[in-house]
PDB file of C-alpha atoms in Angstrom:
ATOM      1  CA  ASP H   5      93.745 100.034 119.782  1.00  0.00           C
ATOM      2  CA  GLU H   6      94.051  96.978 117.889  1.00  0.00           C
ATOM      3  CA  VAL H   7      96.402  96.442 114.812  1.00  0.00           C
ATOM      4  CA  MET H   8      93.628  95.346 111.942  1.00  0.00           C
ATOM      5  CA  PHE H   9      94.383  93.342 109.243  1.00  0.00           C
ATOM      6  CA  LEU H  10      91.960  93.829 105.729  1.00  0.00           C
ATOM      7  CA  TYR H  11      92.433  91.685 103.007  1.00  0.00           C
ATOM      8  CA  LEU H  12      91.902  93.207  99.432  1.00  0.00           C
ATOM      9  CA  ASP H  13      91.290  91.697  96.487  1.00  0.00           C
ATOM     10  CA  HIS H  14      92.169  93.674  93.693  1.00  0.00           C
ATOM     11  CA  THR H  15      89.855  96.373  95.924  1.00  0.00           C
ATOM     12  CA  ASP H  16      90.285 100.198  97.499  1.00  0.00           C
ATOM     13  CA  VAL H  17      89.272 100.808 100.620  1.00  0.00           C
ATOM     14  CA  ILE H  18      88.587 103.952 102.593  1.00  0.00           C
ATOM     15  CA  ILE H  19      87.984 103.755 106.568  1.00  0.00           C
ATOM     16  CA  LYS H  20      86.114 106.758 108.678  1.00  0.00           C
ATOM     17  CA  VAL H  21      85.892 106.853 112.320  1.00  0.00           C
ATOM     18  CA  ASN H  22      82.896 109.136 113.089  1.00  0.00           C
ATOM     19  CA  GLY H  23      83.471 111.703 110.355  1.00  0.00           C
ATOM     20  CA  GLN H  24      87.547 111.134 110.038  1.00  0.00           C
ATOM     21  CA  GLU H  25      89.969 109.388 107.115  1.00  0.00           C
ATOM     22  CA  MET H  26      91.554 106.836 109.196  1.00  0.00           C
ATOM     23  CA  VAL H  27      92.306 104.403 106.025  1.00  0.00           C
ATOM     24  CA  ASN H  28      93.030 105.228 103.034  1.00  0.00           C
ATOM     25  CA  THR H  29      94.125 103.273 100.334  1.00  0.00           C
ATOM     26  CA  PHE H  30      93.411 105.492  97.428  1.00  0.00           C
ATOM     27  CA  MET H  31      96.241 107.545  97.962  1.00  0.00           C
ATOM     28  CA  PRO H  32      99.760 106.139  96.060  1.00  0.00           C
ATOM     29  CA  THR H  33     102.562 104.884  98.040  1.00  0.00           C
ATOM     30  CA  GLU H  34     106.750 103.734  97.812  1.00  0.00           C
ATOM     31  CA  ARG H  35     104.648 100.194  97.379  1.00  0.00           C
ATOM     32  CA  MET H  36     101.673 101.237  95.083  1.00  0.00           C
ATOM     33  CA  ALA H  37     100.902 103.884  92.241  1.00  0.00           C
ATOM     34  CA  GLU H  38      97.813 105.303  92.064  1.00  0.00           C
ATOM     35  CA  ASP H  39      96.143 102.601  89.448  1.00  0.00           C
ATOM     36  CA  PHE H  40      97.614  99.571  91.994  1.00  0.00           C
ATOM     37  CA  CYS H  41      95.763  96.443  91.009  1.00  0.00           C
ATOM     38  CA  GLY H  42      96.595  93.264  93.186  1.00  0.00           C
ATOM     39  CA  VAL H  43      95.819  90.533  96.284  1.00  0.00           C
ATOM     40  CA  TYR H  44      97.285  92.266  99.855  1.00  0.00           C
ATOM     41  CA  TRP H  45      96.808  91.960 102.976  1.00  0.00           C
ATOM     42  CA  TYR H  46      96.025  95.637 104.588  1.00  0.00           C
ATOM     43  CA  GLU H  47      97.638  97.380 108.128  1.00  0.00           C
ATOM     44  CA  CYS H  48      96.563  99.658 109.918  1.00  0.00           C
ATOM     45  CA  LEU H  49      96.374 100.650 113.801  1.00  0.00           C
ATOM     46  CA  MET H  50      92.276 101.386 115.241  1.00  0.00           C
ATOM     47  CA  GLN H  51      93.719 104.282 117.601  1.00  0.00           C
ATOM     48  CA  GLY H  52      91.514 104.954 120.239  1.00  0.00           C
ATOM     49  CA  VAL H  53      88.768 103.477 117.886  1.00  0.00           C
ATOM     50  CA  THR H  54      85.775 102.445 121.066  1.00  0.00           C
ATOM     51  CA  LYS H  55      82.331 101.024 120.065  1.00  0.00           C
ATOM     52  CA  ASP H  56      81.281 104.107 120.508  1.00  0.00           C
ATOM     53  CA  ASP H  57      82.469 105.255 117.472  1.00  0.00           C
ATOM     54  CA  TYR H  58      80.579 105.917 114.274  1.00  0.00           C
ATOM     55  CA  ILE H  59      82.483 103.551 111.647  1.00  0.00           C
ATOM     56  CA  GLU H  60      82.062 103.924 107.339  1.00  0.00           C
ATOM     57  CA  ILE H  61      83.696 101.512 104.540  1.00  0.00           C
ATOM     58  CA  MET H  62      83.615 102.665 101.605  1.00  0.00           C
ATOM     59  CA  LEU H  63      84.764  99.937  99.078  1.00  0.00           C
ATOM     60  CA  HIS H  64      86.139 100.517  95.670  1.00  0.00           C
ATOM     61  CA  CYS H  65      86.797  98.580  92.805  1.00  0.00           C
ATOM     62  CA  ALA H  66      89.623  98.364  90.415  1.00  0.00           C
ATOM     63  CA  HIS H  67      88.128  97.408  87.911  1.00  0.00           C
ATOM     64  CA  ASP H  68      85.576  98.250  85.377  1.00  0.00           C
ATOM     65  CA  PHE H  69      82.683  95.043  85.808  1.00  0.00           C
ATOM     66  CA  GLY H  70      83.105  94.861  89.689  1.00  0.00           C
ATOM     67  CA  HIS H  71      83.790  92.350  91.422  1.00  0.00           C
ATOM     68  CA  ASN H  72      81.514  91.196  94.051  1.00  0.00           C
ATOM     69  CA  ASN H  73      83.293  88.280  95.267  1.00  0.00           C
ATOM     70  CA  ALA H  74      85.994  90.608  97.120  1.00  0.00           C
ATOM     71  CA  TYR H  75      83.379  93.010  99.087  1.00  0.00           C
ATOM     72  CA  HIS H  76      82.248  89.746 100.906  1.00  0.00           C
ATOM     73  CA  ASP H  77      86.118  88.617 101.690  1.00  0.00           C
ATOM     74  CA  PHE H  78      86.963  91.800 102.806  1.00  0.00           C
ATOM     75  CA  VAL H  79      83.913  91.313 105.079  1.00  0.00           C
ATOM     76  CA  ASP H  80      84.716  87.965 106.179  1.00  0.00           C
ATOM     77  CA  ARG H  81      88.260  88.778 106.396  1.00  0.00           C
ATOM     78  CA  PHE H  82      88.557  91.447 109.573  1.00  0.00           C
ATOM     79  CA  TYR H  83      91.054  90.197 111.601  1.00  0.00           C
ATOM     80  CA  THR H  84      93.046  91.771 114.942  1.00  0.00           C
ATOM     81  CA  ALA H  85      95.032  89.335 116.379  1.00  0.00           C
ATOM     82  CA  PRO H  86      99.173  89.905 116.734  1.00  0.00           C
ATOM     83  CA  ALA H  87     101.039  89.204 113.099  1.00  0.00           C
ATOM     84  CA  TYR H  88     102.398  86.200 113.630  1.00  0.00           C
ATOM     85  CA  PHE H  89      98.960  84.982 114.174  1.00  0.00           C
ATOM     86  CA  LEU H  90      97.606  86.447 111.689  1.00  0.00           C
ATOM     87  CA  ARG H  91     100.572  84.740 109.081  1.00  0.00           C
ATOM     88  CA  GLY H  92      99.386  81.329 110.467  1.00  0.00           C
ATOM     89  CA  VAL H  93      95.708  81.408 110.218  1.00  0.00           C
ATOM     90  CA  ILE H  94      95.500  83.012 106.505  1.00  0.00           C
ATOM     91  CA  LEU H  95      98.626  80.096 105.551  1.00  0.00           C
ATOM     92  CA  GLN H  96      96.191  78.039 106.791  1.00  0.00           C
ATOM     93  CA  MET H  97      93.446  78.670 104.220  1.00  0.00           C
ATOM     94  CA  GLY H  98      96.354  78.227 101.115  1.00  0.00           C
ATOM     95  CA  THR H  99      97.222  74.452 101.944  1.00  0.00           C
ATOM     96  CA  MET H 100      95.148  73.093  99.948  1.00  0.00           C
ATOM     97  CA  SER H 101      96.357  75.177  97.345  1.00  0.00           C
ATOM     98  CA  ARG H 102      99.816  74.508  97.726  1.00  0.00           C
ATOM     99  CA  MET H 103      99.942  71.069  97.465  1.00  0.00           C
ATOM    100  CA  MET H 104      98.462  70.686  94.566  1.00  0.00           C
ATOM    101  CA  ALA H 105     100.746  72.679  92.727  1.00  0.00           C
ATOM    102  CA  LEU H 106     102.800  70.863  93.771  1.00  0.00           C
ATOM    103  CA  MET H 107     101.598  67.918  93.416  1.00  0.00           C
ATOM    104  CA  GLY H 108     101.576  69.302  89.813  1.00  0.00           C
ATOM    105  CA  VAL H 109     104.793  70.267  89.446  1.00  0.00           C
ATOM    106  CA  VAL H 110     105.962  66.905  90.323  1.00  0.00           C
ATOM    107  CA  LEU H 111     103.693  66.008  87.532  1.00  0.00           C
ATOM    108  CA  SER H 112     105.016  68.422  85.137  1.00  0.00           C
ATOM    109  CA  LEU H 113     108.595  67.204  86.090  1.00  0.00           C
ATOM    110  CA  LEU H 114     107.998  63.364  85.084  1.00  0.00           C
ATOM    111  CA  ILE H 115     106.140  63.921  82.314  1.00  0.00           C
ATOM    112  CA  LEU H 116     108.750  66.645  80.879  1.00  0.00           C
ATOM    113  CA  GLY H 117     111.207  63.967  82.106  1.00  0.00           C
ATOM    114  CA  PHE H 118     109.934  61.552  79.944  1.00  0.00           C
ATOM    115  CA  SER H 119     109.392  63.382  76.513  1.00  0.00           C
ATOM    116  CA  LEU H 120     113.476  64.254  77.323  1.00  0.00           C
ATOM    117  CA  ALA H 121     114.253  60.932  77.518  1.00  0.00           C
ATOM    118  CA  PHE H 122     111.026  59.309  74.618  1.00  0.00           C
ATOM    119  CA  SER H 123     114.316  62.180  72.318  1.00  0.00           C
ATOM    120  CA  ARG H 124     116.927  61.588  73.705  1.00  0.00           C
ATOM    121  CA  MET H 125     116.098  57.262  72.642  1.00  0.00           C
ATOM    122  CA  GLY H 126     114.820  58.516  69.081  1.00  0.00           C
ATOM    123  CA  PHE H 127     111.312  58.255  69.253  1.00  0.00           C
ATOM    124  CA  SER H 128     109.389  61.480  68.000  1.00  0.00           C
ATOM    125  CA  SER H 129     106.524  62.266  69.540  1.00  0.00           C
ATOM    126  CA  GLY H 130     105.709  65.600  67.281  1.00  0.00           C
ATOM    127  CA  GLY H 131     106.711  67.595  70.507  1.00  0.00           C
ATOM    128  CA  LYS H 132     103.006  66.905  72.655  1.00  0.00           C
ATOM    129  CA  PRO H 133     104.603  65.348  75.976  1.00  0.00           C
ATOM    130  CA  THR H 134     106.606  68.681  76.415  1.00  0.00           C
ATOM    131  CA  ILE H 135     103.781  71.369  75.408  1.00  0.00           C
ATOM    132  CA  LEU H 136     101.844  68.918  77.592  1.00  0.00           C
ATOM    133  CA  GLY H 137     104.553  68.933  80.406  1.00  0.00           C
ATOM    134  CA  LEU H 138     105.063  73.326  80.393  1.00  0.00           C
ATOM    135  CA  SER H 139     101.712  73.795  79.912  1.00  0.00           C
ATOM    136  CA  SER H 140     100.710  71.878  82.691  1.00  0.00           C
ATOM    137  CA  LEU H 141     104.521  73.500  84.443  1.00  0.00           C
ATOM    138  CA  LEU H 142     101.608  76.913  84.462  1.00  0.00           C
ATOM    139  CA  MET H 143      99.072  76.018  86.030  1.00  0.00           C
ATOM    140  CA  SER H 144     100.470  75.049  88.694  1.00  0.00           C
ATOM    141  CA  GLY H 145     101.979  78.745  88.896  1.00  0.00           C
ATOM    142  CA  TYR H 146      98.434  80.152  88.079  1.00  0.00           C
ATOM    143  CA  ILE H 147      96.960  78.080  91.077  1.00  0.00           C
ATOM    144  CA  ALA H 148     100.189  78.317  93.297  1.00  0.00           C
ATOM    145  CA  LEU H 149      99.773  82.551  93.037  1.00  0.00           C
ATOM    146  CA  ASP H 150      96.243  82.318  92.874  1.00  0.00           C
ATOM    147  CA  THR H 151      95.565  82.116  96.774  1.00  0.00           C
ATOM    148  CA  PRO H 152      94.695  83.812  99.750  1.00  0.00           C
ATOM    149  CA  ASP H 153      97.742  83.284 100.888  1.00  0.00           C
ATOM    150  CA  VAL H 154     100.513  84.580  98.144  1.00  0.00           C
ATOM    151  CA  ALA H 155     101.538  88.111  99.372  1.00  0.00           C
ATOM    152  CA  LEU H 156     102.681  86.507 103.321  1.00  0.00           C
ATOM    153  CA  TRP H 157     106.118  84.489 101.166  1.00  0.00           C
ATOM    154  CA  SER H 158     105.697  86.863  98.305  1.00  0.00           C
ATOM    155  CA  GLU H 159     105.392  90.802  98.932  1.00  0.00           C
ATOM    156  CA  VAL H 160     106.248  92.344  95.329  1.00  0.00           C
ATOM    157  CA  ILE H 161     102.542  92.467  94.987  1.00  0.00           C
ATOM    158  CA  LEU H 162     101.934  93.110  90.805  1.00  0.00           C
ATOM    159  CA  THR H 163     104.666  90.258  89.525  1.00  0.00           C
ATOM    160  CA  ASN H 164     102.402  88.503  91.341  1.00  0.00           C
ATOM    161  CA  THR H 165      99.259  89.417  90.095  1.00  0.00           C
ATOM    162  CA  SER H 166     101.522  89.223  86.553  1.00  0.00           C
ATOM    163  CA  GLY H 167     102.748  85.724  86.701  1.00  0.00           C
ATOM    164  CA  LEU H 168      99.171  84.696  87.788  1.00  0.00           C
ATOM    165  CA  HIS H 169      98.074  86.234  84.686  1.00  0.00           C
ATOM    166  CA  LEU H 170     100.317  85.578  82.596  1.00  0.00           C
ATOM    167  CA  CYS H 171      99.916  81.971  83.699  1.00  0.00           C
ATOM    168  CA  MET H 172      96.918  81.524  82.983  1.00  0.00           C
ATOM    169  CA  MET H 173      97.278  82.840  78.871  1.00  0.00           C
ATOM    170  CA  LEU H 174      99.506  80.830  78.337  1.00  0.00           C
ATOM    171  CA  ALA H 175      98.017  77.553  80.316  1.00  0.00           C
ATOM    172  CA  ALA H 176      94.957  78.485  78.060  1.00  0.00           C
ATOM    173  CA  LEU H 177      97.946  78.682  75.162  1.00  0.00           C
ATOM    174  CA  GLY H 178      99.677  75.029  76.081  1.00  0.00           C
ATOM    175  CA  PHE H 179      97.100  73.100  76.639  1.00  0.00           C
ATOM    176  CA  GLY H 180      95.238  74.375  73.054  1.00  0.00           C
ATOM    177  CA  PHE H 181      97.534  73.614  71.284  1.00  0.00           C
ATOM    178  CA  PHE H 182      98.448  69.818  72.801  1.00  0.00           C
ATOM    179  CA  ILE H 183      94.491  69.403  71.973  1.00  0.00           C
ATOM    180  CA  MET H 184      94.770  69.952  68.991  1.00  0.00           C
ATOM    181  CA  ASP H 185      94.698  66.168  67.463  1.00  0.00           C
ATOM    182  CA  ILE H 186      91.215  65.307  68.066  1.00  0.00           C
ATOM    183  CA  PHE H 187      89.934  68.209  65.190  1.00  0.00           C
ATOM    184  CA  GLU H 188      89.680  66.760  61.211  1.00  0.00           C
ATOM    185  CA  HIS H 189      90.603  68.317  58.418  1.00  0.00           C
ATOM    186  CA  GLU H 190      87.443  71.467  58.115  1.00  0.00           C
ATOM    187  CA  LYS H 191      87.496  72.356  62.314  1.00  0.00           C
ATOM    188  CA  LYS H 192      90.978  71.947  63.500  1.00  0.00           C
ATOM    189  CA  ARG H 193      91.894  74.642  60.587  1.00  0.00           C
ATOM    190  CA  VAL H 194      89.733  76.495  62.438  1.00  0.00           C
ATOM    191  CA  ALA H 195      90.384  75.330  65.777  1.00  0.00           C
ATOM    192  CA  MET H 196      94.252  76.444  64.391  1.00  0.00           C
ATOM    193  CA  ILE H 197      93.379  80.581  63.585  1.00  0.00           C
ATOM    194  CA  ALA H 198      91.187  80.459  67.064  1.00  0.00           C
ATOM    195  CA  LEU H 199      94.273  79.441  68.395  1.00  0.00           C
ATOM    196  CA  TYR H 200      96.819  81.802  67.281  1.00  0.00           C
ATOM    197  CA  ALA H 201      94.491  84.350  67.088  1.00  0.00           C
ATOM    198  CA  MET H 202      94.240  84.162  70.748  1.00  0.00           C
ATOM    199  CA  ALA H 203      97.714  84.139  71.128  1.00  0.00           C
ATOM    200  CA  ILE H 204      98.100  87.694  68.682  1.00  0.00           C
ATOM    201  CA  PHE H 205      95.754  88.520  71.398  1.00  0.00           C
ATOM    202  CA  ASP H 206      97.143  87.339  74.831  1.00  0.00           C
ATOM    203  CA  GLY H 207     101.025  88.914  72.863  1.00  0.00           C
ATOM    204  CA  ALA H 208      99.467  92.071  72.833  1.00  0.00           C
ATOM    205  CA  VAL H 209      98.021  91.884  76.421  1.00  0.00           C
ATOM    206  CA  ILE H 210     101.198  91.372  77.816  1.00  0.00           C
ATOM    207  CA  LEU H 211     102.545  93.957  76.422  1.00  0.00           C
ATOM    208  CA  LEU H 212     100.057  96.528  76.891  1.00  0.00           C
ATOM    209  CA  SER H 213     100.884  95.825  80.211  1.00  0.00           C
ATOM    210  CA  GLY H 214     104.817  96.005  80.339  1.00  0.00           C
TER     211      GLY H 214
END
């Protein structure tokens, strides 16, 4: 008769007690569609379950390539506790990531501030500091969203997942264009073609996801 919290990372779960289905996240709800994918905590009441009952847990990965780490995380993160206690425990998991993200945001804003100041003073930097600042800001967003507790402070799960991957793709592109100057001649041309190809691919992925 305790409330159990399950950590689901792009994973669905079915729990049966003595052959009777008690939990099924495959079934669509108001909050998620059948093809839903994301990271969230699932709350369920294990009503009438005792130590003598036979419990089956079946996990399903939404991705064809598998997601073994998600299965390990699911097993390692069973919690039966009041919701306020759980929230405190889980929020501690992402403390370091949130601190890194905050430091990244501050650094990014400093870089963007210097870029703006230099442009106002008439110094031409070719937009490199601006690209670096924006890329760093996007990477900070990725770090903030890639934490076990993200669903506790941002309950729009699908938006979290989309934002995570969008930040990752755009940050990678931005850093790629930033370091382009280290290449010369033919290598630079090949790298530029690769970056534009990646930009087209990312754009197609974003449109198809939408």
